[in-house]
Amino acid sequence: MKKTATLWQIIALIGALFLPWYGVNGGFWSFGWVSGIFSDPKTASAVAQGLLHDRWWLITALIPLAGTGLSLLFIKDHKLLAKLLVVISIAGLVMIIAQGFIIARTAPRIFLDLFVGGPGETGQTGMGAGAFVVLFSQLFVLTTGYSGMGKGRGDAFIVGMIGLIVSLVAVFVFFPVSHILVQAFQGGDGSPSLAEFWSRLSSDRIWTLRCLVGNGSCGPAWNSLMLAIMTGAGTTLLGLAFALIATRTGFRAKRVLRVLTIVPIITPPFVIGLALILLFGRSGTVTELLNTYFDVPKTRWLYGFWGVYLAQLLSFTPIAFLVLIGVVEGVSPSMEEASQTLNADRWQTFRWISFPLMRPGLANAFLLGFIESIADFGNPLVLGGNFSVLSTEIYFSIVGAVANSGRAATLAIILLSMTLSAFLIQRWWVGKKSYATVTGKADSGQHTPLNPALRNLCYATALPWAAFTVVVYSMIIFGSFVKLWGYDHSFTLDHYLRAFSVSFSDGIRWTGVAWDSYFTTLTISSIAAPFTALVGLATAYLLVRQKFVGKEAFEFSTMLSFAIPGTVIGISYILAFNVPPIELTGTSIILILVFVFRNMPVGVRGGIAAMSQLDKSLDEASNTLGANSFTTVRRVIIPLMGPAILAALTYSFVRAITSVSAVIFLVSARHNMATSFIVGRVENGEFGIAIAYSAVLIVTMLIVILGLQLIIGKRRLRREDRLQVLSKTPVVAR
Amino acid sequence: MSGNETKGAVRFENVVKKFGDVVALKSLSLDIVPGELVTLLGPSGCGKTTTLRLIAGLEAVTEGLISIGGKDVTHLTATYRNVSMVFQSYALFPHMSVRENVAYGLTVSATPKKEAFDKAEEGLAMVGLEGFGDRLPSELSGGQQQRVAVARAVVLEPEVLLLDEPLSNLDAKLCRRVREEIRQIQQSLNLTAVYVTHDQEEAMAVSDRIIVMKNAEIAQMGTPADLYNEPNSEFIADFIGDANLVKCDVGSITSGIASIEVGGVKLKVPTTRNVPFNASLVIRPQNASLTAPGKKPGIRGNVTYAAFLGNQIQYTLDTDIGKMFVVDNTMDKTFPVGSDIHLLLNEKKLALVPA
Ligand SMILES: Nc1ncnc2c1ncn2[C@@H]1O[C@H](COP(=O)(O)OP(=O)(O)OP(=O)(O)O)[C@@H](O)[C@H]1O
Ligand SMILES: [Mg+2]
């Protein structure tokens, strides 16, 4: 323990002495701060700030750091040392955090008002590298001391990991989201006001039911809810049909089916909306055809509920399919065979055995569809028309003519309560069963084929839908090559040229308008992906393999950010990280962070599934052979988790590239993302370039996925023989 | 440091283990002597695996103390205890070769790779698997995998070797061979070993001592012969070997001999108690014999079933003291189904247990 704690103590000291305490203007990696590490009041380290630049409170906050250092030097008794480290480093963390809130540059901050009663005279800007290094190393001194007290079975690595993840989730999920609450309760004069909140919350504009009685449109709350329920149900049914076809029929083109269902996942969300406009909009192809040949009047029916619903079904059915195929495959053939030997016919087997076994999976798929729909921002933005939903309302409350962050926050709370309720209902209904996924146990035996009626039903729903998807995607390709959709269908490369032209006149110049955001997107996504995978899988490891107090709450809170819609996260990040102590808006870091913590649950889920396939006795064997948990993770778990790690990487990469809702608030002129760039074009009516850009994005992601898939594919081959070994052993389900 | 005579000793002092509300062990105390092989035996769910995992350090005690080799290890995790374990599922690392598997424990404790591999090779030789080092575990048969698991555990020269139902995946013949091998290795290395099984025959065959557990407690411990000949309860009598249990009245006890009466027959049976108590008489199937009625005073009965097995005849009888199961190894005379007989009991081999 002492060695580990000393190491962290030294890192903390380095952070306090030799790293700039505040955020540096040119960015940390430019190292412009090196020369002024003591002398320049902007870039000085904490100790220098305190001694030379009148920021005395930093010295005060660092006293506990000296305390832990002295304890490490002079206290010999193990137990006493551990206790001292814990107590003193808690004090240190509290003091550093408190000074960050109390002494701030700008008002109004809750803490500022409480303690100083006005903007601090001396003031300080957002924390920088030094502060974060000190905070994290203090945290690890704390966890090391805590494990030294014999807590967490004395395993410093595990306790440290739990401490780290809990703090990260607290800072980057709970802290920002709590700002929404504060904002929603803020009255016009900035003071908290329950009445104000209530009047916003109960506003007739949000809850009106005029679309049912009389005419007019309903409030966004009802719209969102209704849309989400229908989308959840629709995607689940379609996904189930696809999954049944893929696993239980002799359908030949299964691979095509798989590809068809993967493609929408890598499609930026509003692209489908665009394609639908090109097909069914007022001057869309289908509309024109119907008008010409059947005299069907051209209407704007697409802009509203039905358009959004159609787009969401197209976008989210693949997700349901991916969830359900695992579930359908997971129903052990031996159960079905058992049922048949008990004289059940195929329908009875499906009705009484397979279906009930799939029910938790269905609930899960529904929940996913529900949450994706309610959080969807791109499709309603493009197709919504007068049909307003919460996520777009939130956006317009912020960027509209009069920014009304109180209203935005209130809407966000409504949205959040809806997703959370769905989440809780699902958890309560399905209970813990949801994690009893495929065990990796190789089951011989055959899946029962569907009975003919059911099979035809599946074909009848899924195949036309698949055909429709093909048409929609052809439209996207086609649309990117024509001059002006619906009016001038002559071939052109203009859109691609405008977006992605390169000039070689004097050296390579990326003259296309899209290059900037394209490179930013790729960079940020590829930085975010490994972190997402890391945090997600680490969390999964803790959840599956470790026992600790408060695990339930831990699990819940890590899953929580999944239920928080992107728009809500976006706003909360602006509210939270626009002012000291953590000032991140306008940087690329905030984009990376938002991706990591928004997509983390995906990594967690994937990790949990993969981890439960690994027999727990493998870890235990490693432990009894004298390996500590860190070595066990490095030498046993990670090598066996290869495919799961790559899957998590791929998925978080793709999600980072395609997400709009959270990003749209957080981009800046310097760090613009592809999706928000495209949304901008769409709002300007420049469909051609928007579609061309989307096509390029899709191709980019396909290349990355295929590249990763090659590696995964290789791994699979070795996994075959591995599974056999595992299959001999009863797999320990959690 | 602990002296040599305590190396490998395991001691539980009032160990309690709870999983939430489930009490898996209520106040267990036991002492395992260095170099002995102790078996934990008992019905499913009685806490055998839990006990073993507590020794390994894979579970933390709820209350109580555990020491290994005279050193308190209650708060040490598996990593820091000098014990190794053979898992029921073998738990071989599928992505490492057999050699890497066996060398794993050495390499993680910073033994140079060369030395670790040499030792691994020795370990493999010991279990008769020379030349298998380069294979993957998936390329071995079940019995071979099992032996790799044993080799991996013993190359570390642990103080205590733990085995959790190591033979349950093997067929009966292989099972017998491997358990003899395990016993040999254990004796030649003079390891302390704790062995979990629910097969009483296996337990009797390999153990120096058996600890029989029931409902999260120790029911009885002792050598296989002690348990068989002097069970302390109906449960043990029934669990270790076959037994007919007959309620009986204890008249008087003088110097270790109880006078009892069953089915109208007076018997003198050895006992450790000295005051009369409510007792059951334990009659092993081979300790009763059949005679034709009339000759000697016996318990009257009637043959309801007879099975000729070649080296013995098994009888099921309806007698005055209830249904009895009797094995005749002498095969002097056969009694067909339906014959009236008298049952004679071998007094010296009978035991009394509290009813
Ligand atoms: N992780 C756990 N959580 C909750 N209860 C547990 C856990 N592990 C064991 N138990 C309970 O503790 C009791 C003892 O379990 P243990 O595994 O020691 O039984 P066992 O004697 O090894 O049985 P078997 O012969 O079936 O393997 C059982 O009632 C079991 O249900
Ligand atoms: Mg067991």
PDB file of N, CA and C in Angstrom, chain A residues 13-44:
ATOM      1  N   LEU A  13       2.362  15.897  -6.173  1.00  0.00           N
ATOM      2  CA  LEU A  13       3.298  16.996  -5.927  1.00  0.00           C
ATOM      3  C   LEU A  13       3.788  17.595  -7.236  1.00  0.00           C
ATOM      4  N   ILE A  14       4.085  16.726  -8.197  1.00  0.00           N
ATOM      5  CA  ILE A  14       4.518  17.228  -9.501  1.00  0.00           C
ATOM      6  C   ILE A  14       3.426  18.111 -10.092  1.00  0.00           C
ATOM      7  N   GLY A  15       2.166  17.622  -9.989  1.00  0.00           N
ATOM      8  CA  GLY A  15       1.042  18.394 -10.503  1.00  0.00           C
ATOM      9  C   GLY A  15       0.956  19.756  -9.838  1.00  0.00           C
ATOM     10  N   ALA A  16       1.186  19.794  -8.536  1.00  0.00           N
ATOM     11  CA  ALA A  16       1.030  21.039  -7.794  1.00  0.00           C
ATOM     12  C   ALA A  16       2.187  21.997  -8.061  1.00  0.00           C
ATOM     13  N   LEU A  17       3.356  21.439  -8.350  1.00  0.00           N
ATOM     14  CA  LEU A  17       4.544  22.288  -8.491  1.00  0.00           C
ATOM     15  C   LEU A  17       4.830  22.676  -9.939  1.00  0.00           C
ATOM     16  N   PHE A  18       4.669  21.715 -10.834  1.00  0.00           N
ATOM     17  CA  PHE A  18       5.229  21.934 -12.167  1.00  0.00           C
ATOM     18  C   PHE A  18       4.207  21.910 -13.297  1.00  0.00           C
ATOM     19  N   LEU A  19       2.930  21.858 -12.988  1.00  0.00           N
ATOM     20  CA  LEU A  19       1.949  21.903 -14.070  1.00  0.00           C
ATOM     21  C   LEU A  19       1.060  23.123 -13.866  1.00  0.00           C
ATOM     22  N   PRO A  20       0.637  23.748 -14.958  1.00  0.00           N
ATOM     23  CA  PRO A  20      -0.209  24.943 -14.818  1.00  0.00           C
ATOM     24  C   PRO A  20      -1.526  24.580 -14.143  1.00  0.00           C
ATOM     25  N   TRP A  21      -1.869  25.310 -13.108  1.00  0.00           N
ATOM     26  CA  TRP A  21      -3.067  24.989 -12.345  1.00  0.00           C
ATOM     27  C   TRP A  21      -4.330  25.290 -13.151  1.00  0.00           C
ATOM     28  N   TYR A  22      -4.296  26.376 -13.911  1.00  0.00           N
ATOM     29  CA  TYR A  22      -5.493  26.755 -14.674  1.00  0.00           C
ATOM     30  C   TYR A  22      -5.388  26.304 -16.124  1.00  0.00           C
ATOM     31  N   GLY A  23      -6.530  26.281 -16.769  1.00  0.00           N
ATOM     32  CA  GLY A  23      -6.547  25.946 -18.180  1.00  0.00           C
ATOM     33  C   GLY A  23      -5.687  26.943 -18.961  1.00  0.00           C
ATOM     34  N   VAL A  24      -4.924  26.441 -19.895  1.00  0.00           N
ATOM     35  CA  VAL A  24      -4.003  27.296 -20.630  1.00  0.00           C
ATOM     36  C   VAL A  24      -4.607  27.654 -21.973  1.00  0.00           C
ATOM     37  N   ASN A  25      -4.389  28.908 -22.376  1.00  0.00           N
ATOM     38  CA  ASN A  25      -5.033  29.382 -23.596  1.00  0.00           C
ATOM     39  C   ASN A  25      -4.672  28.606 -24.848  1.00  0.00           C
ATOM     40  N   GLY A  26      -3.409  28.414 -25.079  1.00  0.00           N
ATOM     41  CA  GLY A  26      -3.009  27.741 -26.329  1.00  0.00           C
ATOM     42  C   GLY A  26      -3.240  26.251 -26.291  1.00  0.00           C
ATOM     43  N   GLY A  27      -3.772  25.758 -25.180  1.00  0.00           N
ATOM     44  CA  GLY A  27      -3.919  24.304 -25.037  1.00  0.00           C
ATOM     45  C   GLY A  27      -2.692  23.740 -24.357  1.00  0.00           C
ATOM     46  N   PHE A  28      -2.925  22.690 -23.573  1.00  0.00           N
ATOM     47  CA  PHE A  28      -1.851  22.111 -22.762  1.00  0.00           C
ATOM     48  C   PHE A  28      -0.720  21.584 -23.626  1.00  0.00           C
ATOM     49  N   TRP A  29      -1.084  20.929 -24.711  1.00  0.00           N
ATOM     50  CA  TRP A  29      -0.074  20.210 -25.503  1.00  0.00           C
ATOM     51  C   TRP A  29       0.825  21.117 -26.309  1.00  0.00           C
ATOM     52  N   SER A  30       0.481  22.423 -26.356  1.00  0.00           N
ATOM     53  CA  SER A  30       1.376  23.326 -27.071  1.00  0.00           C
ATOM     54  C   SER A  30       2.608  23.646 -26.229  1.00  0.00           C
ATOM     55  N   PHE A  31       2.512  23.361 -24.945  1.00  0.00           N
ATOM     56  CA  PHE A  31       3.604  23.578 -24.003  1.00  0.00           C
ATOM     57  C   PHE A  31       4.087  25.024 -23.966  1.00  0.00           C
ATOM     58  N   GLY A  32       3.198  25.950 -24.371  1.00  0.00           N
ATOM     59  CA  GLY A  32       3.557  27.358 -24.282  1.00  0.00           C
ATOM     60  C   GLY A  32       3.688  27.819 -22.837  1.00  0.00           C
ATOM     61  N   TRP A  33       3.193  26.981 -21.904  1.00  0.00           N
ATOM     62  CA  TRP A  33       3.157  27.395 -20.499  1.00  0.00           C
ATOM     63  C   TRP A  33       4.475  27.126 -19.785  1.00  0.00           C
ATOM     64  N   VAL A  34       5.353  26.367 -20.425  1.00  0.00           N
ATOM     65  CA  VAL A  34       6.534  25.903 -19.702  1.00  0.00           C
ATOM     66  C   VAL A  34       7.356  27.058 -19.135  1.00  0.00           C
ATOM     67  N   SER A  35       7.539  28.092 -19.977  1.00  0.00           N
ATOM     68  CA  SER A  35       8.408  29.187 -19.530  1.00  0.00           C
ATOM     69  C   SER A  35       7.780  29.956 -18.364  1.00  0.00           C
ATOM     70  N   GLY A  36       6.438  29.999 -18.331  1.00  0.00           N
ATOM     71  CA  GLY A  36       5.807  30.794 -17.280  1.00  0.00           C
ATOM     72  C   GLY A  36       5.265  29.971 -16.144  1.00  0.00           C
ATOM     73  N   ILE A  37       5.834  28.807 -15.915  1.00  0.00           N
ATOM     74  CA  ILE A  37       5.249  27.895 -14.942  1.00  0.00           C
ATOM     75  C   ILE A  37       5.301  28.473 -13.526  1.00  0.00           C
ATOM     76  N   PHE A  38       6.240  29.388 -13.264  1.00  0.00           N
ATOM     77  CA  PHE A  38       6.241  30.054 -11.958  1.00  0.00           C
ATOM     78  C   PHE A  38       5.875  31.522 -12.089  1.00  0.00           C
ATOM     79  N   SER A  39       6.336  32.158 -13.170  1.00  0.00           N
ATOM     80  CA  SER A  39       6.272  33.616 -13.212  1.00  0.00           C
ATOM     81  C   SER A  39       4.949  34.158 -13.747  1.00  0.00           C
ATOM     82  N   ASP A  40       4.358  33.463 -14.715  1.00  0.00           N
ATOM     83  CA  ASP A  40       3.177  34.031 -15.353  1.00  0.00           C
ATOM     84  C   ASP A  40       1.912  33.711 -14.552  1.00  0.00           C
ATOM     85  N   PRO A  41       1.201  34.714 -14.089  1.00  0.00           N
ATOM     86  CA  PRO A  41      -0.002  34.444 -13.271  1.00  0.00           C
ATOM     87  C   PRO A  41      -1.051  33.646 -14.035  1.00  0.00           C
ATOM     88  N   LYS A  42      -0.965  33.599 -15.363  1.00  0.00           N
ATOM     89  CA  LYS A  42      -1.959  32.811 -16.092  1.00  0.00           C
ATOM     90  C   LYS A  42      -1.586  31.328 -16.121  1.00  0.00           C
ATOM     91  N   THR A  43      -0.306  31.048 -16.222  1.00  0.00           N
ATOM     92  CA  THR A  43       0.080  29.654 -16.424  1.00  0.00           C
ATOM     93  C   THR A  43       0.862  29.074 -15.255  1.00  0.00           C
ATOM     94  N   ALA A  44       0.933  29.788 -14.149  1.00  0.00           N
ATOM     95  CA  ALA A  44       1.754  29.302 -13.039  1.00  0.00           C
ATOM     96  C   ALA A  44       1.141  28.060 -12.410  1.00  0.00           C
TER      97      ALA A  44
END
